Coordinates of C-alpha atoms in Angstrom, one line a residue:
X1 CA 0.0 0.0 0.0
X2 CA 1.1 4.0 -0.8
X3 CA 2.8 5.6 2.2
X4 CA 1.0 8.8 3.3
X5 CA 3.9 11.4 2.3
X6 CA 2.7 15.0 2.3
X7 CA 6.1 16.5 0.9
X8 CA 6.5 13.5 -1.5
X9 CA 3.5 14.9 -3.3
X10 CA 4.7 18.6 -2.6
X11 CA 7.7 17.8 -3.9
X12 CA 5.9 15.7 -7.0
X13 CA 5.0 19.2 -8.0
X14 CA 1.8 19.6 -6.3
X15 CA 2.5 22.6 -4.8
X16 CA 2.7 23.3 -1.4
X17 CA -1.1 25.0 -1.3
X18 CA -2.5 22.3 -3.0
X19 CA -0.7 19.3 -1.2
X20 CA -1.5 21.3 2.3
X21 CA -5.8 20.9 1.4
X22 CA -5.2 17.5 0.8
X23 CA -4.4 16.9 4.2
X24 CA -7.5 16.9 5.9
X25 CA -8.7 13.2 4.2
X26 CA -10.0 9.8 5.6
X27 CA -10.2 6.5 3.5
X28 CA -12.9 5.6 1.6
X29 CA -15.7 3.4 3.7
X30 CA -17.1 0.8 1.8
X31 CA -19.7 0.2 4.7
X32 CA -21.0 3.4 4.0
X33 CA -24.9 2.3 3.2
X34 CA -28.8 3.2 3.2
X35 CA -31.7 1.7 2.1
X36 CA -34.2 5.6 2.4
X37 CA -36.1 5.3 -0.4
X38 CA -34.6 9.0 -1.6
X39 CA -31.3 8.2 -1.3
X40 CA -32.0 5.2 -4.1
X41 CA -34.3 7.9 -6.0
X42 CA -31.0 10.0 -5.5
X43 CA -28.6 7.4 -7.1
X44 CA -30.9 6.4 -9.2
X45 CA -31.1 10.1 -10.8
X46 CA -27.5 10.0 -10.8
X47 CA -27.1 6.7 -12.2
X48 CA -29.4 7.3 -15.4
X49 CA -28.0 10.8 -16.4
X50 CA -24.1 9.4 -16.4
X51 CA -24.0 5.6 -16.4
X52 CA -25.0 3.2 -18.5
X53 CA -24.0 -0.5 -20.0
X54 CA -22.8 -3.4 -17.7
X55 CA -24.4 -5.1 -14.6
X56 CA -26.7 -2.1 -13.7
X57 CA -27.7 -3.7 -10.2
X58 CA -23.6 -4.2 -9.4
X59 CA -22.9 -0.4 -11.1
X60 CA -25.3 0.7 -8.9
X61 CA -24.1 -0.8 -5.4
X62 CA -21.0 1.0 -6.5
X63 CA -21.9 4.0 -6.9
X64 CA -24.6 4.2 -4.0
X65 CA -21.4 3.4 -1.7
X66 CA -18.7 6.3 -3.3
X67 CA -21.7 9.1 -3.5
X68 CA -22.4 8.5 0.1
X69 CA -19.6 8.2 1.8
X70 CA -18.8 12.2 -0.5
X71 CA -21.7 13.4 1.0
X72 CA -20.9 12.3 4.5
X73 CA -17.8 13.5 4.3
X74 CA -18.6 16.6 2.7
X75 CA -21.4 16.8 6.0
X76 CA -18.7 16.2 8.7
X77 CA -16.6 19.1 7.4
X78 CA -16.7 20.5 3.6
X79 CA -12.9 20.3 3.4
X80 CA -12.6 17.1 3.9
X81 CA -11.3 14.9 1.1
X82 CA -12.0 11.2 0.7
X83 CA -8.3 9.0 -0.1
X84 CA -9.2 5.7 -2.4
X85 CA -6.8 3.0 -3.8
X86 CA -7.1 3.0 -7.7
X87 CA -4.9 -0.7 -7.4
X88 CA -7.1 -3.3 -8.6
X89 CA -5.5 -5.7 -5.9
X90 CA -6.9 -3.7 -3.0
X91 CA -10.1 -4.9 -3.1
X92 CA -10.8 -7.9 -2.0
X93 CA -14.2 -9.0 -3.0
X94 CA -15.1 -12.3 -1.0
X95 CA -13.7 -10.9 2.3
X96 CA -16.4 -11.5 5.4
X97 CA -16.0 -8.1 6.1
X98 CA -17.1 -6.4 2.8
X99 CA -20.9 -8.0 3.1
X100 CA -22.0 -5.4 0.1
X101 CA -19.1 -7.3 -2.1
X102 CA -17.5 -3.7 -2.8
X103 CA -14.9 -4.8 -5.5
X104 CA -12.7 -3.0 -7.9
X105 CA -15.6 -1.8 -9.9
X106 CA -14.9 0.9 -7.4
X107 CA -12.3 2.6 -9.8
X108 CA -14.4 2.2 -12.7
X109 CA -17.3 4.7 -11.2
X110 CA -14.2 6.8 -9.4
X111 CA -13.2 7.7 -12.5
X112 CA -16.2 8.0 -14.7
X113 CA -17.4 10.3 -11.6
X114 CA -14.6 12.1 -12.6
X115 CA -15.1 12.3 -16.4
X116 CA -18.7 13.8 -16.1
X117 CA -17.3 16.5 -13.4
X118 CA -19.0 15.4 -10.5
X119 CA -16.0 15.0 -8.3
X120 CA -12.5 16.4 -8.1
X121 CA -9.4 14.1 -8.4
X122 CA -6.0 14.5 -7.4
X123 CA -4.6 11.6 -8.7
X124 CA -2.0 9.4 -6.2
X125 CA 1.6 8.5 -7.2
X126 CA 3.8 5.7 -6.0
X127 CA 7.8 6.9 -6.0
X128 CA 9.0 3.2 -6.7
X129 CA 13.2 4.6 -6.2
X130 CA 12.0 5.7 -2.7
X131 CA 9.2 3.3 -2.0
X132 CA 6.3 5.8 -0.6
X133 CA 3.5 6.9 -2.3
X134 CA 0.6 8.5 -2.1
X135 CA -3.6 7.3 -2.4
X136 CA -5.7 10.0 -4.9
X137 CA -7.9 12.2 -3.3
X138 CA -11.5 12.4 -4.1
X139 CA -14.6 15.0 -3.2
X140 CA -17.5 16.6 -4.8
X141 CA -17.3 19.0 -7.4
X142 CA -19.7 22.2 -7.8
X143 CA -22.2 19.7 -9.1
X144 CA -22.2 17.2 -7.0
X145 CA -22.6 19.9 -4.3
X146 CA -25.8 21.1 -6.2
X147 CA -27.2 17.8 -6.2
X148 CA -26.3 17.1 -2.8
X149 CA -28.1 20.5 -1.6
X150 CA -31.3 19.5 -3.1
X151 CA -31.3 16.2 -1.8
X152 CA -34.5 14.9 0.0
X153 CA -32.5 12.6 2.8
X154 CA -29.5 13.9 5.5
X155 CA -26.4 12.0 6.8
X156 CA -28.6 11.0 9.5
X157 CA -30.3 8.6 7.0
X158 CA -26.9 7.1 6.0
X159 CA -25.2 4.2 8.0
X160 CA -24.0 1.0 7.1
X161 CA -25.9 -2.2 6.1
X162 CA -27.5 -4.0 8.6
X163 CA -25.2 -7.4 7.8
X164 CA -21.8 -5.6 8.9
X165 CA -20.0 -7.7 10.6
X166 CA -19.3 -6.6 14.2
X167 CA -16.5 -9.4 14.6
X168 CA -13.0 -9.2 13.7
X169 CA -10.1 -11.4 13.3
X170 CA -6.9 -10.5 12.8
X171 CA -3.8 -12.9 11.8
X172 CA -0.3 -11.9 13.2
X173 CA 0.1 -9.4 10.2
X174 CA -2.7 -7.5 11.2
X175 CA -4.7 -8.3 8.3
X176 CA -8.4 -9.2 8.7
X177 CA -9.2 -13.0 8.3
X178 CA -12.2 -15.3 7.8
X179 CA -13.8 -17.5 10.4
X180 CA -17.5 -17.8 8.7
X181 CA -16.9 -21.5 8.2
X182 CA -16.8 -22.1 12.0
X183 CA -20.3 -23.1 13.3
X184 CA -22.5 -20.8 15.2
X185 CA -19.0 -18.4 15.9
X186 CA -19.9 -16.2 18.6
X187 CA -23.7 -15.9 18.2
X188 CA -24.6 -14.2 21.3
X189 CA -21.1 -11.7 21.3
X190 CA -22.9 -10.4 17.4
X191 CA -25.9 -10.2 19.3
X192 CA -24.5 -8.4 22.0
X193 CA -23.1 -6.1 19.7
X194 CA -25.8 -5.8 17.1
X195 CA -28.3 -4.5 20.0
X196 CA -25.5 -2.1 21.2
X197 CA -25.0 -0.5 17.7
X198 CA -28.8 -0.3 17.7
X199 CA -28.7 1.6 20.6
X200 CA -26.1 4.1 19.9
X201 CA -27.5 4.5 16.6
X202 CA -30.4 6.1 18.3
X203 CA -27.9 7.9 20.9
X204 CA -27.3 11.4 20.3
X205 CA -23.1 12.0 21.0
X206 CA -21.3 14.8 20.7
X207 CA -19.2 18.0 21.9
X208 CA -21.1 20.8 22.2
X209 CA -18.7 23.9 21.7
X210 CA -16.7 22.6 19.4
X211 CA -17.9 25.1 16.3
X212 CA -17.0 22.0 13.1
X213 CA -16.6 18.4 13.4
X214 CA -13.5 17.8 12.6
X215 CA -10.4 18.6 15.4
X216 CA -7.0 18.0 14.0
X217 CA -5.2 16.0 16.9
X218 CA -2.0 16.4 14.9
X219 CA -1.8 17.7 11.5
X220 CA 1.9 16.8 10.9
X221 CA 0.7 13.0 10.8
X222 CA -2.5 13.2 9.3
X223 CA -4.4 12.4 12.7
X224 CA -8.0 14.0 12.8
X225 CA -10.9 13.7 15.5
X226 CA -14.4 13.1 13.4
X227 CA -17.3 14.1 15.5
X228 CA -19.9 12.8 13.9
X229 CA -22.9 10.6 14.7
X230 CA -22.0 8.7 11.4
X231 CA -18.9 7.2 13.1
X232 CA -20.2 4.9 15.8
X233 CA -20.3 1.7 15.0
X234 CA -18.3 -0.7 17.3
X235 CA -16.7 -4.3 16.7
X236 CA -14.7 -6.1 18.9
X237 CA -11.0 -7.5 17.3
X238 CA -9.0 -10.7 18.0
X239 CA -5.8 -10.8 17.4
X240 CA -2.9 -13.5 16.3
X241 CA -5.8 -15.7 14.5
X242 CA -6.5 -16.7 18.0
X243 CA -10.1 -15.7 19.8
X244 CA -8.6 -16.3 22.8
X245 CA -6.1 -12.9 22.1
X246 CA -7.5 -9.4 22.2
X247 CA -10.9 -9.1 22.0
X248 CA -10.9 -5.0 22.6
X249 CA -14.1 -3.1 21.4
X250 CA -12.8 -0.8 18.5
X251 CA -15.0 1.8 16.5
X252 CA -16.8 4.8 18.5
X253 CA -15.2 8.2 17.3
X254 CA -14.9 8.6 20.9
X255 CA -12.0 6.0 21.5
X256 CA -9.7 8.6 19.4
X257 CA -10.8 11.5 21.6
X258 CA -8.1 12.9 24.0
X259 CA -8.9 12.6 27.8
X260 CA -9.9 16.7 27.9
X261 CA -12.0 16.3 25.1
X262 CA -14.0 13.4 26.5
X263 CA -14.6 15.1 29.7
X264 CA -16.6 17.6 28.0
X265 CA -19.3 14.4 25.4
X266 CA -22.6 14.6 26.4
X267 CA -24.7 11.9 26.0
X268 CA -28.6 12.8 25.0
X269 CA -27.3 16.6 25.6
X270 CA -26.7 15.5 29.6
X271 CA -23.5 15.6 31.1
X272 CA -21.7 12.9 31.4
X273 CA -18.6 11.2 33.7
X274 CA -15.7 8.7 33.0
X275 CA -14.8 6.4 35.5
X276 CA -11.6 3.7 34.8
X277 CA -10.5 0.8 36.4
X278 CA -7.1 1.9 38.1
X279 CA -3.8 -0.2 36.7
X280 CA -6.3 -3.0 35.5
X281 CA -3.4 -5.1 33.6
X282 CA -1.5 -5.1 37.1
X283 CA -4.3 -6.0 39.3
X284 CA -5.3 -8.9 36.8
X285 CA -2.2 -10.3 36.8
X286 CA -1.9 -9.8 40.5
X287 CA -5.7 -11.9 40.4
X288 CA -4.1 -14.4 38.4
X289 CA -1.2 -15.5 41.2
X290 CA -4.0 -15.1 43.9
X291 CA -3.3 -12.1 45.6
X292 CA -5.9 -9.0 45.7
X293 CA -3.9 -6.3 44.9
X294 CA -5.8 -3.2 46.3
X295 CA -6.2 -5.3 49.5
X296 CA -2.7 -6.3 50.1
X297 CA -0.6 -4.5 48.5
X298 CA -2.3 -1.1 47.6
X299 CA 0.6 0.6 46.3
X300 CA 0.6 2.7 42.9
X301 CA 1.9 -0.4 40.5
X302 CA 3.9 2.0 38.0
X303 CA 5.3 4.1 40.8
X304 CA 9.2 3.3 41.3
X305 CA 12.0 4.4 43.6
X306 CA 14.6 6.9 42.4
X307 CA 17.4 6.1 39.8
X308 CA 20.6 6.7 38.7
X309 CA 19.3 9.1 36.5
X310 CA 16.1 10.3 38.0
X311 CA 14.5 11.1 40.8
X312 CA 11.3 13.0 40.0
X313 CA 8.3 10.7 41.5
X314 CA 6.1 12.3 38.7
X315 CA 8.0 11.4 36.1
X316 CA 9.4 8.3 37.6
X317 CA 5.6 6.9 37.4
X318 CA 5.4 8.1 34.3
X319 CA 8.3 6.2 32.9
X320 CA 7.5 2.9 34.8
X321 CA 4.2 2.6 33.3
X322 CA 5.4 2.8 29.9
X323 CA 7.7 0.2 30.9
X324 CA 5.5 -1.5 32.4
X325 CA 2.9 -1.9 29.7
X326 CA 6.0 -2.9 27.3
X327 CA 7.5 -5.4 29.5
X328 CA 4.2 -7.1 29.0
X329 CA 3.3 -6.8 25.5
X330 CA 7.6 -8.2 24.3
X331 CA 8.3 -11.6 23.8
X332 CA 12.4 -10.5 23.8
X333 CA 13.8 -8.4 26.4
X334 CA 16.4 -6.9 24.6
X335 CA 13.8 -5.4 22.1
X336 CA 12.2 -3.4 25.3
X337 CA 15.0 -0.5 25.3
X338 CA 13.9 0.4 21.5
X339 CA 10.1 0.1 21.9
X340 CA 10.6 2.4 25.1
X341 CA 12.1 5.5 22.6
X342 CA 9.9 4.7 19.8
X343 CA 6.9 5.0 22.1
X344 CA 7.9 8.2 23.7
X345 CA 7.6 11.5 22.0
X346 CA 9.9 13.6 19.9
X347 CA 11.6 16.1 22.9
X348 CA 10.5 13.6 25.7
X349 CA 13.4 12.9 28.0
X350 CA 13.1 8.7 27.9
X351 CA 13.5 9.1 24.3
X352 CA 17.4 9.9 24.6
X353 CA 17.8 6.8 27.7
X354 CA 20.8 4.4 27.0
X355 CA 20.3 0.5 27.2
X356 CA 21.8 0.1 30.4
X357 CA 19.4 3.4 32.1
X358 CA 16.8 1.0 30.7
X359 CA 18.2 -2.0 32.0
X360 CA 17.8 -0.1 35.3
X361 CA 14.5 0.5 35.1
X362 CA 13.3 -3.2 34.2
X363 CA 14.9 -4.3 37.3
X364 CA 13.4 -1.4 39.7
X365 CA 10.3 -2.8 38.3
X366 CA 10.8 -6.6 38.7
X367 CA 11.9 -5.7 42.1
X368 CA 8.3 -4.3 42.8
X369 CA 7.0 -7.2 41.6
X370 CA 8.4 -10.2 42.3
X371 CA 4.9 -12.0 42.0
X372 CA 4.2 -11.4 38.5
X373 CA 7.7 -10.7 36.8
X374 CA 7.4 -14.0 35.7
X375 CA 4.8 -12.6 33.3
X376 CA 7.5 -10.2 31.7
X377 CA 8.9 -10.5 28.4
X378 CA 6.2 -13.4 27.5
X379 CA 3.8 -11.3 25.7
X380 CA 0.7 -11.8 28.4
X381 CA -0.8 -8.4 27.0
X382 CA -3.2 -9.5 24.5
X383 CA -4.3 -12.1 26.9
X384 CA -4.8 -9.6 29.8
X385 CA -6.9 -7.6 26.5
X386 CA -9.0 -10.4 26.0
X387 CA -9.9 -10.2 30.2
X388 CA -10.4 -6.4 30.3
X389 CA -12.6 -6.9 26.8
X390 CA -14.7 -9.7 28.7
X391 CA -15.0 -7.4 31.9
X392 CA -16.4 -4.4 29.3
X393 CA -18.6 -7.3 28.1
X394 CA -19.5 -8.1 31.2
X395 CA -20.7 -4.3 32.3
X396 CA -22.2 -3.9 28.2
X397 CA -24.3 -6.4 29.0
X398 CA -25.5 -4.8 32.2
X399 CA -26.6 -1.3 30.4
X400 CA -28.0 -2.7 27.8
X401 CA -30.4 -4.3 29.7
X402 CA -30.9 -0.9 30.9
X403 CA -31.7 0.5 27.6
X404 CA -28.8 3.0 28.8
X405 CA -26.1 3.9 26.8
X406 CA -22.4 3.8 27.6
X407 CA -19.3 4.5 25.8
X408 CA -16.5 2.2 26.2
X409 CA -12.9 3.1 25.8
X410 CA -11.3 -0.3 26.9
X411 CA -10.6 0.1 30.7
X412 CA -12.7 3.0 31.0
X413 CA -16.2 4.0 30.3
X414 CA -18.5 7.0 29.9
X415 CA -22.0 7.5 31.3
X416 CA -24.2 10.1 32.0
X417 CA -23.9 11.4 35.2
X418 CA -26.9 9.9 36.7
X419 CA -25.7 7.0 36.0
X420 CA -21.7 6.7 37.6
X421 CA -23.3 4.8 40.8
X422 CA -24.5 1.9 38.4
X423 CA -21.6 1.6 36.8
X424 CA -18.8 1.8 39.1
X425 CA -21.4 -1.4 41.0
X426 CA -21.6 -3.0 37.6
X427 CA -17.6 -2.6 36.9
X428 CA -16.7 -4.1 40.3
X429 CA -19.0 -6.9 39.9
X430 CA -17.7 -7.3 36.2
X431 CA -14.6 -7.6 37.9
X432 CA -15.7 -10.6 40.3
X433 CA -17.1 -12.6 37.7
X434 CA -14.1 -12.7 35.2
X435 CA -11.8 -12.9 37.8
X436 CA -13.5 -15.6 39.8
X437 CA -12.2 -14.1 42.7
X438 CA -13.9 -11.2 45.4
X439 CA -11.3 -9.1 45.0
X440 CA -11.5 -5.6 44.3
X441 CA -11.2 -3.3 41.2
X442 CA -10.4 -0.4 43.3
X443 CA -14.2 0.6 42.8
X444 CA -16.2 2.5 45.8
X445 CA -18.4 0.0 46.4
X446 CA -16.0 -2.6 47.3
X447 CA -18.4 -4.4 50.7
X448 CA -21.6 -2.9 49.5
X449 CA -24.2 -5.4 47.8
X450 CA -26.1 -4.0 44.8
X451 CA -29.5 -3.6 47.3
X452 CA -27.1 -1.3 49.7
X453 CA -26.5 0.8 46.9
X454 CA -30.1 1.1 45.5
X455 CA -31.2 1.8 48.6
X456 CA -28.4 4.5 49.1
X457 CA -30.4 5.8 45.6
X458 CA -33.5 5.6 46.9
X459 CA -32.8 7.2 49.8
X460 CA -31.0 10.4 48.2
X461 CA -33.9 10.5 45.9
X462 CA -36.9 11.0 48.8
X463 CA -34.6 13.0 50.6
X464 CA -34.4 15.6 47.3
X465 CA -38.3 15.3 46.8
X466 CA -39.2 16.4 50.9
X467 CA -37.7 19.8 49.8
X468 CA -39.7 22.7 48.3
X469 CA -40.2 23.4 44.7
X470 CA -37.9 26.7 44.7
X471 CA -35.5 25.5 46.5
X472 CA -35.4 22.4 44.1
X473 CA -35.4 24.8 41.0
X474 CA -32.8 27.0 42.1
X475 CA -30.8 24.0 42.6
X476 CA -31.9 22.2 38.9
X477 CA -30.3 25.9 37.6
X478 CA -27.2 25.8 39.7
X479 CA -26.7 22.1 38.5
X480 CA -27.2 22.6 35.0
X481 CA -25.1 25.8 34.6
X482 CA -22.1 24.2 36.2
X483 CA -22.8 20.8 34.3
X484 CA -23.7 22.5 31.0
X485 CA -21.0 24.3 28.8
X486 CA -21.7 26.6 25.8
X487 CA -23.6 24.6 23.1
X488 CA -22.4 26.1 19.6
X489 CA -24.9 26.4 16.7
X490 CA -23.9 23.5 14.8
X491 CA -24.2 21.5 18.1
X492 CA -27.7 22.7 18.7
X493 CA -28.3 22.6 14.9
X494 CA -27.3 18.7 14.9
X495 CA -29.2 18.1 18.0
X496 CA -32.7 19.3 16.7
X497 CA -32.4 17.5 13.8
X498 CA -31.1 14.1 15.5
X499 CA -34.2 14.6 17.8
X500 CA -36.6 15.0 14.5
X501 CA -34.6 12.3 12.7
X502 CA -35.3 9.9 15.8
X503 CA -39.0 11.1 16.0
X504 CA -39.7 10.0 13.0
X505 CA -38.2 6.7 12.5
X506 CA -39.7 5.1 15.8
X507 CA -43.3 5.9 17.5
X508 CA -40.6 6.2 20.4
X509 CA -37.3 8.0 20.2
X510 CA -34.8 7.3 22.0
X511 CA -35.0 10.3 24.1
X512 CA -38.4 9.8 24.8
X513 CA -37.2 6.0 26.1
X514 CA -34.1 7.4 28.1
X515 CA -36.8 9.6 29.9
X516 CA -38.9 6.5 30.6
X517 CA -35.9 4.6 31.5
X518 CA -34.9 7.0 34.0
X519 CA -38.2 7.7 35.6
X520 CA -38.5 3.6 35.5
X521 CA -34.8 3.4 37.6
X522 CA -36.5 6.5 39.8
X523 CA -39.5 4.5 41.0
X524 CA -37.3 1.5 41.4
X525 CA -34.7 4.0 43.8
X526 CA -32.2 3.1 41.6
X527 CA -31.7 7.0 40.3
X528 CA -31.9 10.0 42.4
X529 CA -32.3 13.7 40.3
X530 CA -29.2 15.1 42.6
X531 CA -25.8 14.6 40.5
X532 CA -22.4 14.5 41.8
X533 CA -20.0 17.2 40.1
X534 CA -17.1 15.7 38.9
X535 CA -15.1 17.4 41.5
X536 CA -16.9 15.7 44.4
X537 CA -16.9 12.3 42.9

């Protein structure tokens, strides 16, 4: 495959303007999908005034799947530019994981789109002296956008078909691999997942001040932030050919979102709060040889004494986490000094260590844990994945019976406020049942049963309603100033029309549900109206 290489295409005479608003790109989805009867009178229209011979049905496909994913795009930010592979040998037809059979066709109606000036092109290169490359850039021209302006659907009508598969294997290359021939594979975990992407389908997520959906996280390398209610499907992916390896749920735009972003998604316009199991490889491992490490040992597992070298506690944690985390995912020891610079950051002090500082390091570390040092250099990570990815199962499964929506971001998840109680009960009891053990995740609730808590809700609850109504409505206006940030036009914009979207594809939205959800948890004492701010949780 081309190597993203900015200045090789400047310097293929581009121009530096030119190759700088190619930047801002994503590659071509070939999930990208709708079945809204306008969107097929829209390729339809499209279809007739510009195609014709060959399979029409297959053409079609095609061409449904390259017009939307340019109008999505052109939705999430009107910049943006869509990269696709013109190589034949990219497409792989009969793969599990392209169930609309996308196939090299794809070029065919790239390029005719093209001829008849409904999309820009600037066309990729490969450089085969220095090996890198570059994918052509697509988006709609003038026309298109015409077309796309008068269109009788929005983006909130575009998805991806229903039969996309939520499972993924990978082999030890990384490259996606086929296990439909084994009977029955993992019926309920596509279950699981088909009812959560059902759910967050009808979730409204978002930032509310950011003023465009797109937030470069770092334009040197190409890395973008996509806000968009078009980007939240999740799978779950297994590594190493093995379903026993990994197992991590992958997908929601909100995995890519940096920790002071997150803190400000709401969920259904409510705030919302993260909570994370603390050092959750550690204390699994710890689980593993028996001993409940919050219990008995309690110690911060990253933190390490002063070294030769440094002495800052700060930093020193710093440092032996990212050891830490490496020691477990190498199979060779010697390999760990090199992974340790690569990892760190351009400027970043461990960069420039020596072997032997290194060296120093491993062994502060196995000295803090003699227990599990065994586990070191054997490449137990992906196995400790597959546990934290049955423990997020574990506490899906418990929202979702709910009807609440949660956001998972491996080891920690998001909620609305209302709901932090139930989930730091469900992630300790998560914890128990993978585990097998009653140890603790480091969760508040550790020797409370779920009835204490409830009744802890409940109580909270009657204790709000005894009070007066202006006293309770000066509070609601406190709460939801501190709780509420600036909401931006587009934000608002978005929202109204994800509320009229959901009102009219279900007798029920899923607002309307979430209110009868909550008021169903209220009765039950199992949500009180008063909200902890983040400060006193």
């Amino acid at each position: 495959m081309p190597i993203e290489d900015l200045d090789d295409w400047e310097d293929n005479d581009l121009g530096a303007e030119k190759a700088a608003a190619l930047r801002l790109s994503r590659r071509l989805d070939v999930h990208t999908w709708s079945d809204h009867p306008e969107v097929n009178q829209f390729v339809d229209s499209i279809y007739e005034s510009h195609f014709s011979g060959g399979n029409e049905r297959i053409r079609k496909r095609h061409l449904k799947v390259v017009l939307l994913d340019l109008y999505v795009a052109w939705w999430e930010n009107p910049d943006l530019k869509i990269s696709v592979s013109l190589n034949r040998n990219d497409y792989k037809r009969d793969s599990i994981y392209n169930e609309l059979h996308i196939s090299a066709r794809t070029i065919d109606v790239v390029y005719r789109l093209h001829e008849v000036k409904l999309i820009e092109m600037a066309k990729g290169f490969f450089d085969r002296n220095r090996k890198k490359g570059f994918l052509t850039r697509i988006w709609p021209s003038n026309l298109l956008l015409e077309e796309f302006r008068r269109a009788r659907f929005g983006y909130l009508d575009i998805s991806y078909s229903a039969k996309r598969m939520p499972i993924v294997l990978r082999n030890d290359q990384g490259e996606n691999i086929d296990f439909s021939l084994l009977p029955n594979a993992f019926r309920e975990e596509i279950q699981q997942l088909k009812s959560y992407n059902h759910l967050l389908s009808r979730t409204f997520i978002s930032i509310p001040d950011i003023g465009r959906g797109t937030i470069a996280l770092d334009f040197d390398k190409h890395e973008y932030l996509f806000v968009s209610q078009a980007r939240k499907f999740v799978n779950r992916v297994y590594n190493h050919s093995s379903f026993d390896l990994g197992g991590r749920f992958y997908g929601g735009w909100w995995q890519n979102c940096p920790k002071h972003l997150r803190e400000k998604i709401l969920i259904n316009d409510q705030p919302t709060i993260e909570v994370d199991f603390s050092s959750i490889h550690p204390t699994l491992l710890y689980a593993q040889v028996g001993i409940d490490y919050w219990r008995d040992i309690g110690a911060d597992p990253y933190a390490i004494d002063a070294l030769s070298f440094q002495n800052e506690p700060s930093e020193l944690r710093r440092l032996g986490k990212a050891l830490l985390l490496i020691l477990l995912n190498s199979n060779d020891r010697s390999v760990v000094p090199g992974a340790l610079r690569f990892n760190a950051m351009n400027g970043d002090w461990i960069k420039s260590l020596k072997d032997v500082q290194v060296e120093e390091a491993i062994e502060a570390l196995e000295a803090k844990h003699p227990d599990i040092s065994t586990y070191f250099h054997t490449g137990s990570a992906l196995e400790l994945m597959r546990q934290d990815a049955e423990i997020s199962a574990h506490i899906l499964s418990r929202f979702l019976e709910l009807n609440v929506p949660i956001l998972l971001i491996h080891d920690s998840y998001i909620v609305e406020d209302s709901m932090g109680e139930i989930l730091e009960l469900a992630m300790q009891a998560a914890f128990t049942s993978v585990t097998e053990t009653d140890f603790a995740s480091k969760s508040k609730f550790v020797g409370q049963t779920y009835d204490d808590v409830m009744l802890e809700l409940g109580a909270r609850y009657d204790a709000r309603q005894s009070r007066g109504s202006e006293q309770e409505e000066e509070e609601d206006l406190q709460l939801y100033r501190s709780k509420n940030p600036v909401r931006s036009d587009r934000y608002l914009k978005e929202l109204r029309e994800f509320r009229i979207w959901c009102r009219e594809g279900e007798s029920s939205s899923s607002f309307e549900k979430h209110n009868e959800q909550e008021q169903s948890l209220r009765m039950q004492g199992y949500v009180g109206k008063t909200k902890k701010t983040r400060k006193e949780r």
